[in-house]
Amino acid sequence: MTWSEMQPLLEQACRETLVMVGWSTLIAVLGGLPLGILLVLTDKGGLLQNTVVNKVVGQVVNVGRSMPFIILMVALMNFTRWVTGTTIGSEAAIVPLAIGGIPFFARLVETAVREVDHGLVEAVQAMGGNTWTIVRKVLVPEALPSLIASTTTTVIALIGYSAMAGTVGGGGLGDLAVRYGYQRFETGLMWITVAVLAVVISLIQFAGDHAARTLHRRGGRSGPAPKLRLLKAKEPAAADVSKAV
């Protein structure tokens, strides 16, 4: 197969992979972010401590994460057909990709939010901040660099899932590699597909790392954090006054 024959196939496969991963990442972030925060808030010692809710949500997330993606696709075929009207193609693949990505991202969010300094939370509580204020002004802004890194990890994982979706007619680069590289013995096209995936993943990882480092250098803070720094800066001055008296 010549390059002129490969090029349109690769372009179409890249577009399909971009659509699948883009939409599934958006849904995974929108679903996994509140789920991960809920796991932290309802845990022991959390702002909304509730053991029952935490155990139920945690178990659902664990089941979603433990299920191999290829089995998840098969298990969700009826649901996928109900949502999209088909079980074949990139649109149909978005459904299992998104559902598989939500629990994966939720656990990463939980880990990122747990790393936030609890002293900041207590300080905002002392200022009269409610749970929503703490989540919006402290937990999410402080964990933002880690959340960006978690999103990058999720995108790369979903690219791998999308390649598996190609084995059952999900479209994209995985489908191209299977249909031409494996079934038609076009090894050249298969290796080009592998190279394209490697380049795409490397670029995404670089962009995600750069964004996370940039936010980390800036402190990743907004809202009450500057006020807390001002309060800390005033404490030595108050001590000097007491010594002088």
PDB file of C-alpha atoms in Angstrom, residues 19-225:
ATOM      1  CA  VAL A  19     -13.938  12.777  18.348  1.00  0.00           C
ATOM      2  CA  MET A  20     -14.129   9.669  20.536  1.00  0.00           C
ATOM      3  CA  VAL A  21     -11.475  10.769  23.004  1.00  0.00           C
ATOM      4  CA  GLY A  22     -12.581  14.405  23.066  1.00  0.00           C
ATOM      5  CA  TRP A  23     -16.220  13.763  23.904  1.00  0.00           C
ATOM      6  CA  SER A  24     -15.512  10.890  26.294  1.00  0.00           C
ATOM      7  CA  THR A  25     -12.922  13.002  28.154  1.00  0.00           C
ATOM      8  CA  LEU A  26     -15.394  15.864  28.519  1.00  0.00           C
ATOM      9  CA  ILE A  27     -18.063  13.536  29.910  1.00  0.00           C
ATOM     10  CA  ALA A  28     -15.533  11.778  32.167  1.00  0.00           C
ATOM     11  CA  VAL A  29     -14.364  15.088  33.637  1.00  0.00           C
ATOM     12  CA  LEU A  30     -17.895  16.415  34.148  1.00  0.00           C
ATOM     13  CA  GLY A  31     -18.954  13.157  35.804  1.00  0.00           C
ATOM     14  CA  GLY A  32     -15.760  12.234  37.627  1.00  0.00           C
ATOM     15  CA  LEU A  33     -14.956  15.629  39.177  1.00  0.00           C
ATOM     16  CA  PRO A  34     -18.067  15.878  41.407  1.00  0.00           C
ATOM     17  CA  LEU A  35     -17.873  12.154  42.125  1.00  0.00           C
ATOM     18  CA  GLY A  36     -14.278  12.403  43.335  1.00  0.00           C
ATOM     19  CA  ILE A  37     -15.024  15.475  45.457  1.00  0.00           C
ATOM     20  CA  LEU A  38     -18.040  13.688  46.937  1.00  0.00           C
ATOM     21  CA  LEU A  39     -15.809  10.784  47.968  1.00  0.00           C
ATOM     22  CA  VAL A  40     -13.595  13.209  49.902  1.00  0.00           C
ATOM     23  CA  LEU A  41     -16.436  15.195  51.474  1.00  0.00           C
ATOM     24  CA  THR A  42     -18.339  12.112  52.682  1.00  0.00           C
ATOM     25  CA  ASP A  43     -15.274  10.285  54.004  1.00  0.00           C
ATOM     26  CA  LYS A  44     -14.478  10.019  57.703  1.00  0.00           C
ATOM     27  CA  GLY A  45     -13.691  13.494  58.987  1.00  0.00           C
ATOM     28  CA  GLY A  46     -15.003  15.103  55.812  1.00  0.00           C
ATOM     29  CA  LEU A  47     -17.216  18.165  55.619  1.00  0.00           C
ATOM     30  CA  LEU A  48     -20.249  16.020  54.713  1.00  0.00           C
ATOM     31  CA  GLN A  49     -19.258  12.849  56.532  1.00  0.00           C
ATOM     32  CA  ASN A  50     -21.622  10.036  55.576  1.00  0.00           C
ATOM     33  CA  THR A  51     -20.294   6.507  55.787  1.00  0.00           C
ATOM     34  CA  VAL A  52     -23.159   4.915  53.847  1.00  0.00           C
ATOM     35  CA  VAL A  53     -22.922   7.290  50.894  1.00  0.00           C
ATOM     36  CA  ASN A  54     -19.127   7.046  50.855  1.00  0.00           C
ATOM     37  CA  LYS A  55     -19.142   3.246  50.847  1.00  0.00           C
ATOM     38  CA  VAL A  56     -21.808   2.999  48.139  1.00  0.00           C
ATOM     39  CA  VAL A  57     -20.171   5.551  45.852  1.00  0.00           C
ATOM     40  CA  GLY A  58     -16.737   4.068  46.503  1.00  0.00           C
ATOM     41  CA  GLN A  59     -17.942   0.578  45.639  1.00  0.00           C
ATOM     42  CA  VAL A  60     -19.541   1.774  42.399  1.00  0.00           C
ATOM     43  CA  VAL A  61     -16.290   3.503  41.437  1.00  0.00           C
ATOM     44  CA  ASN A  62     -14.265   0.397  42.305  1.00  0.00           C
ATOM     45  CA  VAL A  63     -16.473  -1.835  40.160  1.00  0.00           C
ATOM     46  CA  GLY A  64     -16.222   0.592  37.252  1.00  0.00           C
ATOM     47  CA  ARG A  65     -12.430   0.753  37.514  1.00  0.00           C
ATOM     48  CA  SER A  66     -11.912  -2.981  37.928  1.00  0.00           C
ATOM     49  CA  MET A  67     -13.882  -4.024  34.851  1.00  0.00           C
ATOM     50  CA  PRO A  68     -11.723  -4.568  31.740  1.00  0.00           C
ATOM     51  CA  PHE A  69     -12.741  -2.161  29.015  1.00  0.00           C
ATOM     52  CA  ILE A  70     -13.357  -4.811  26.374  1.00  0.00           C
ATOM     53  CA  ILE A  71     -15.843  -6.513  28.720  1.00  0.00           C
ATOM     54  CA  LEU A  72     -17.427  -3.171  29.586  1.00  0.00           C
ATOM     55  CA  MET A  73     -18.084  -2.505  25.891  1.00  0.00           C
ATOM     56  CA  VAL A  74     -19.836  -5.840  25.497  1.00  0.00           C
ATOM     57  CA  ALA A  75     -21.840  -5.387  28.697  1.00  0.00           C
ATOM     58  CA  LEU A  76     -23.033  -1.935  27.596  1.00  0.00           C
ATOM     59  CA  MET A  77     -24.053  -2.888  24.057  1.00  0.00           C
ATOM     60  CA  ASN A  78     -27.776  -2.696  24.737  1.00  0.00           C
ATOM     61  CA  PHE A  79     -27.382   0.624  26.544  1.00  0.00           C
ATOM     62  CA  THR A  80     -25.165   1.942  23.760  1.00  0.00           C
ATOM     63  CA  ARG A  81     -27.748   0.928  21.157  1.00  0.00           C
ATOM     64  CA  TRP A  82     -30.464   2.679  23.197  1.00  0.00           C
ATOM     65  CA  VAL A  83     -28.416   5.897  23.423  1.00  0.00           C
ATOM     66  CA  THR A  84     -26.946   6.100  19.920  1.00  0.00           C
ATOM     67  CA  GLY A  85     -29.077   3.687  17.911  1.00  0.00           C
ATOM     68  CA  THR A  86     -26.080   1.543  16.977  1.00  0.00           C
ATOM     69  CA  THR A  87     -23.179  -0.383  18.512  1.00  0.00           C
ATOM     70  CA  ILE A  88     -20.717   0.233  15.675  1.00  0.00           C
ATOM     71  CA  GLY A  89     -18.715   3.347  14.888  1.00  0.00           C
ATOM     72  CA  SER A  90     -17.022   6.163  16.761  1.00  0.00           C
ATOM     73  CA  GLU A  91     -20.289   7.633  18.099  1.00  0.00           C
ATOM     74  CA  ALA A  92     -21.231   4.334  19.697  1.00  0.00           C
ATOM     75  CA  ALA A  93     -17.739   3.959  21.177  1.00  0.00           C
ATOM     76  CA  ILE A  94     -18.117   7.243  23.065  1.00  0.00           C
ATOM     77  CA  VAL A  95     -20.670   5.668  25.436  1.00  0.00           C
ATOM     78  CA  PRO A  96     -18.463   2.923  26.949  1.00  0.00           C
ATOM     79  CA  LEU A  97     -15.412   5.205  26.780  1.00  0.00           C
ATOM     80  CA  ALA A  98     -17.166   7.867  28.848  1.00  0.00           C
ATOM     81  CA  ILE A  99     -18.627   5.392  31.330  1.00  0.00           C
ATOM     82  CA  GLY A 100     -15.237   3.720  31.742  1.00  0.00           C
ATOM     83  CA  GLY A 101     -13.498   7.085  32.123  1.00  0.00           C
ATOM     84  CA  ILE A 102     -15.758   8.486  34.861  1.00  0.00           C
ATOM     85  CA  PRO A 103     -14.668   6.152  37.714  1.00  0.00           C
ATOM     86  CA  PHE A 104     -11.060   6.288  36.519  1.00  0.00           C
ATOM     87  CA  PHE A 105     -11.008  10.089  36.701  1.00  0.00           C
ATOM     88  CA  ALA A 106     -13.008  10.136  39.946  1.00  0.00           C
ATOM     89  CA  ARG A 107     -10.288   8.241  41.820  1.00  0.00           C
ATOM     90  CA  LEU A 108      -7.625  10.573  40.453  1.00  0.00           C
ATOM     91  CA  VAL A 109      -9.699  13.564  41.592  1.00  0.00           C
ATOM     92  CA  GLU A 110     -10.105  12.031  45.044  1.00  0.00           C
ATOM     93  CA  THR A 111      -6.333  11.627  45.367  1.00  0.00           C
ATOM     94  CA  ALA A 112      -5.684  15.184  44.159  1.00  0.00           C
ATOM     95  CA  VAL A 113      -8.229  16.783  46.501  1.00  0.00           C
ATOM     96  CA  ARG A 114      -6.953  14.836  49.521  1.00  0.00           C
ATOM     97  CA  GLU A 115      -3.558  16.481  49.042  1.00  0.00           C
ATOM     98  CA  VAL A 116      -4.986  19.953  49.736  1.00  0.00           C
ATOM     99  CA  ASP A 117      -3.745  21.402  53.034  1.00  0.00           C
ATOM    100  CA  HIS A 118      -6.493  20.835  55.595  1.00  0.00           C
ATOM    101  CA  GLY A 119      -5.397  24.000  57.393  1.00  0.00           C
ATOM    102  CA  LEU A 120      -6.770  26.077  54.519  1.00  0.00           C
ATOM    103  CA  VAL A 121     -10.127  24.353  54.860  1.00  0.00           C
ATOM    104  CA  GLU A 122     -10.218  25.025  58.594  1.00  0.00           C
ATOM    105  CA  ALA A 123      -9.272  28.659  58.022  1.00  0.00           C
ATOM    106  CA  VAL A 124     -12.137  29.187  55.559  1.00  0.00           C
ATOM    107  CA  GLN A 125     -14.520  27.449  57.944  1.00  0.00           C
ATOM    108  CA  ALA A 126     -13.399  29.855  60.674  1.00  0.00           C
ATOM    109  CA  MET A 127     -14.196  32.743  58.323  1.00  0.00           C
ATOM    110  CA  GLY A 128     -17.747  31.414  57.960  1.00  0.00           C
ATOM    111  CA  GLY A 129     -17.379  29.677  54.603  1.00  0.00           C
ATOM    112  CA  ASN A 130     -19.858  26.900  53.827  1.00  0.00           C
ATOM    113  CA  THR A 131     -19.150  23.611  52.061  1.00  0.00           C
ATOM    114  CA  TRP A 132     -19.787  24.997  48.568  1.00  0.00           C
ATOM    115  CA  THR A 133     -17.473  27.929  49.228  1.00  0.00           C
ATOM    116  CA  ILE A 134     -14.733  25.593  50.447  1.00  0.00           C
ATOM    117  CA  VAL A 135     -15.068  23.370  47.377  1.00  0.00           C
ATOM    118  CA  ARG A 136     -15.145  26.303  44.945  1.00  0.00           C
ATOM    119  CA  LYS A 137     -12.570  28.562  46.597  1.00  0.00           C
ATOM    120  CA  VAL A 138     -10.154  26.106  48.230  1.00  0.00           C
ATOM    121  CA  LEU A 139     -10.354  22.450  47.189  1.00  0.00           C
ATOM    122  CA  VAL A 140     -10.621  22.848  43.419  1.00  0.00           C
ATOM    123  CA  PRO A 141      -8.211  25.815  43.016  1.00  0.00           C
ATOM    124  CA  GLU A 142      -5.584  24.305  45.324  1.00  0.00           C
ATOM    125  CA  ALA A 143      -5.803  20.917  43.582  1.00  0.00           C
ATOM    126  CA  LEU A 144      -5.887  22.399  40.068  1.00  0.00           C
ATOM    127  CA  PRO A 145      -2.314  21.434  39.030  1.00  0.00           C
ATOM    128  CA  SER A 146      -2.957  17.847  40.126  1.00  0.00           C
ATOM    129  CA  LEU A 147      -6.352  17.889  38.410  1.00  0.00           C
ATOM    130  CA  ILE A 148      -4.696  18.955  35.157  1.00  0.00           C
ATOM    131  CA  ALA A 149      -2.218  16.096  35.504  1.00  0.00           C
ATOM    132  CA  SER A 150      -5.112  13.721  36.249  1.00  0.00           C
ATOM    133  CA  THR A 151      -6.942  14.901  33.134  1.00  0.00           C
ATOM    134  CA  THR A 152      -3.819  14.245  31.069  1.00  0.00           C
ATOM    135  CA  THR A 153      -3.594  10.722  32.464  1.00  0.00           C
ATOM    136  CA  THR A 154      -7.267  10.164  31.701  1.00  0.00           C
ATOM    137  CA  VAL A 155      -6.905  11.359  28.094  1.00  0.00           C
ATOM    138  CA  ILE A 156      -3.990   8.990  27.504  1.00  0.00           C
ATOM    139  CA  ALA A 157      -5.907   6.101  29.072  1.00  0.00           C
ATOM    140  CA  LEU A 158      -8.931   6.840  26.873  1.00  0.00           C
ATOM    141  CA  ILE A 159      -6.725   6.829  23.768  1.00  0.00           C
ATOM    142  CA  GLY A 160      -5.694   3.307  24.747  1.00  0.00           C
ATOM    143  CA  TYR A 161      -9.334   2.370  25.344  1.00  0.00           C
ATOM    144  CA  SER A 162     -10.299   3.816  21.951  1.00  0.00           C
ATOM    145  CA  ALA A 163      -7.716   1.563  20.305  1.00  0.00           C
ATOM    146  CA  MET A 164      -9.399  -1.415  21.974  1.00  0.00           C
ATOM    147  CA  ALA A 165     -12.771  -0.132  20.788  1.00  0.00           C
ATOM    148  CA  GLY A 166     -11.419  -0.433  17.262  1.00  0.00           C
ATOM    149  CA  THR A 167     -11.222  -4.211  17.638  1.00  0.00           C
ATOM    150  CA  VAL A 168     -15.042  -4.379  17.718  1.00  0.00           C
ATOM    151  CA  GLY A 169     -15.715  -1.834  14.993  1.00  0.00           C
ATOM    152  CA  GLY A 170     -15.409   1.318  17.075  1.00  0.00           C
ATOM    153  CA  GLY A 171     -13.472   3.173  14.397  1.00  0.00           C
ATOM    154  CA  GLY A 172     -10.352   5.262  14.871  1.00  0.00           C
ATOM    155  CA  LEU A 173      -6.700   4.307  14.757  1.00  0.00           C
ATOM    156  CA  GLY A 174      -7.244   1.015  16.556  1.00  0.00           C
ATOM    157  CA  ASP A 175      -9.782  -0.109  13.977  1.00  0.00           C
ATOM    158  CA  LEU A 176      -7.404   0.914  11.179  1.00  0.00           C
ATOM    159  CA  ALA A 177      -4.547  -1.078  12.680  1.00  0.00           C
ATOM    160  CA  VAL A 178      -6.713  -4.184  13.099  1.00  0.00           C
ATOM    161  CA  ARG A 179      -8.434  -4.109   9.704  1.00  0.00           C
ATOM    162  CA  TYR A 180      -5.361  -3.312   7.622  1.00  0.00           C
ATOM    163  CA  GLY A 181      -2.377  -4.182   9.783  1.00  0.00           C
ATOM    164  CA  TYR A 182      -3.666  -7.499  11.155  1.00  0.00           C
ATOM    165  CA  GLN A 183      -6.387  -8.773   8.839  1.00  0.00           C
ATOM    166  CA  ARG A 184      -4.816  -7.610   5.547  1.00  0.00           C
ATOM    167  CA  PHE A 185      -1.171  -7.966   6.615  1.00  0.00           C
ATOM    168  CA  GLU A 186      -0.358  -4.322   5.854  1.00  0.00           C
ATOM    169  CA  THR A 187       2.412  -4.147   8.442  1.00  0.00           C
ATOM    170  CA  GLY A 188       3.679  -0.815   7.134  1.00  0.00           C
ATOM    171  CA  LEU A 189       0.344   0.878   7.839  1.00  0.00           C
ATOM    172  CA  MET A 190       0.170  -0.789  11.230  1.00  0.00           C
ATOM    173  CA  TRP A 191       3.560   0.579  12.290  1.00  0.00           C
ATOM    174  CA  ILE A 192       2.679   4.027  10.999  1.00  0.00           C
ATOM    175  CA  THR A 193      -0.471   3.873  13.128  1.00  0.00           C
ATOM    176  CA  VAL A 194       1.615   2.917  16.148  1.00  0.00           C
ATOM    177  CA  ALA A 195       3.964   5.841  15.457  1.00  0.00           C
ATOM    178  CA  VAL A 196       1.041   8.275  15.152  1.00  0.00           C
ATOM    179  CA  LEU A 197      -0.369   7.085  18.482  1.00  0.00           C
ATOM    180  CA  ALA A 198       3.054   7.465  20.122  1.00  0.00           C
ATOM    181  CA  VAL A 199       3.442  11.019  18.811  1.00  0.00           C
ATOM    182  CA  VAL A 200      -0.086  12.036  19.849  1.00  0.00           C
ATOM    183  CA  ILE A 201       0.368  10.637  23.348  1.00  0.00           C
ATOM    184  CA  SER A 202       3.748  12.333  23.726  1.00  0.00           C
ATOM    185  CA  LEU A 203       2.306  15.700  22.683  1.00  0.00           C
ATOM    186  CA  ILE A 204      -0.628  15.363  25.082  1.00  0.00           C
ATOM    187  CA  GLN A 205       1.681  14.392  27.934  1.00  0.00           C
ATOM    188  CA  PHE A 206       3.982  17.331  27.204  1.00  0.00           C
ATOM    189  CA  ALA A 207       1.084  19.798  27.065  1.00  0.00           C
ATOM    190  CA  GLY A 208      -0.429  18.442  30.279  1.00  0.00           C
ATOM    191  CA  ASP A 209       2.870  18.499  32.160  1.00  0.00           C
ATOM    192  CA  HIS A 210       3.574  22.053  30.976  1.00  0.00           C
ATOM    193  CA  ALA A 211       0.139  23.266  32.091  1.00  0.00           C
ATOM    194  CA  ALA A 212       0.458  21.555  35.482  1.00  0.00           C
ATOM    195  CA  ARG A 213       3.946  22.992  36.080  1.00  0.00           C
ATOM    196  CA  THR A 214       2.787  26.474  35.075  1.00  0.00           C
ATOM    197  CA  LEU A 215      -0.125  26.367  37.506  1.00  0.00           C
ATOM    198  CA  HIS A 216       2.097  24.930  40.231  1.00  0.00           C
ATOM    199  CA  ARG A 217       4.601  27.780  39.847  1.00  0.00           C
ATOM    200  CA  ARG A 218       1.787  30.270  40.126  1.00  0.00           C
ATOM    201  CA  GLY A 219       0.590  28.512  43.254  1.00  0.00           C
ATOM    202  CA  GLY A 220      -2.621  27.167  41.732  1.00  0.00           C
ATOM    203  CA  ARG A 221      -4.470  29.371  44.193  1.00  0.00           C
ATOM    204  CA  SER A 222      -7.366  31.744  44.113  1.00  0.00           C
ATOM    205  CA  GLY A 223     -10.019  33.014  46.506  1.00  0.00           C
ATOM    206  CA  PRO A 224      -9.139  32.859  50.183  1.00  0.00           C
ATOM    207  CA  ALA A 225      -5.483  31.799  49.824  1.00  0.00           C
TER     208      ALA A 225
END
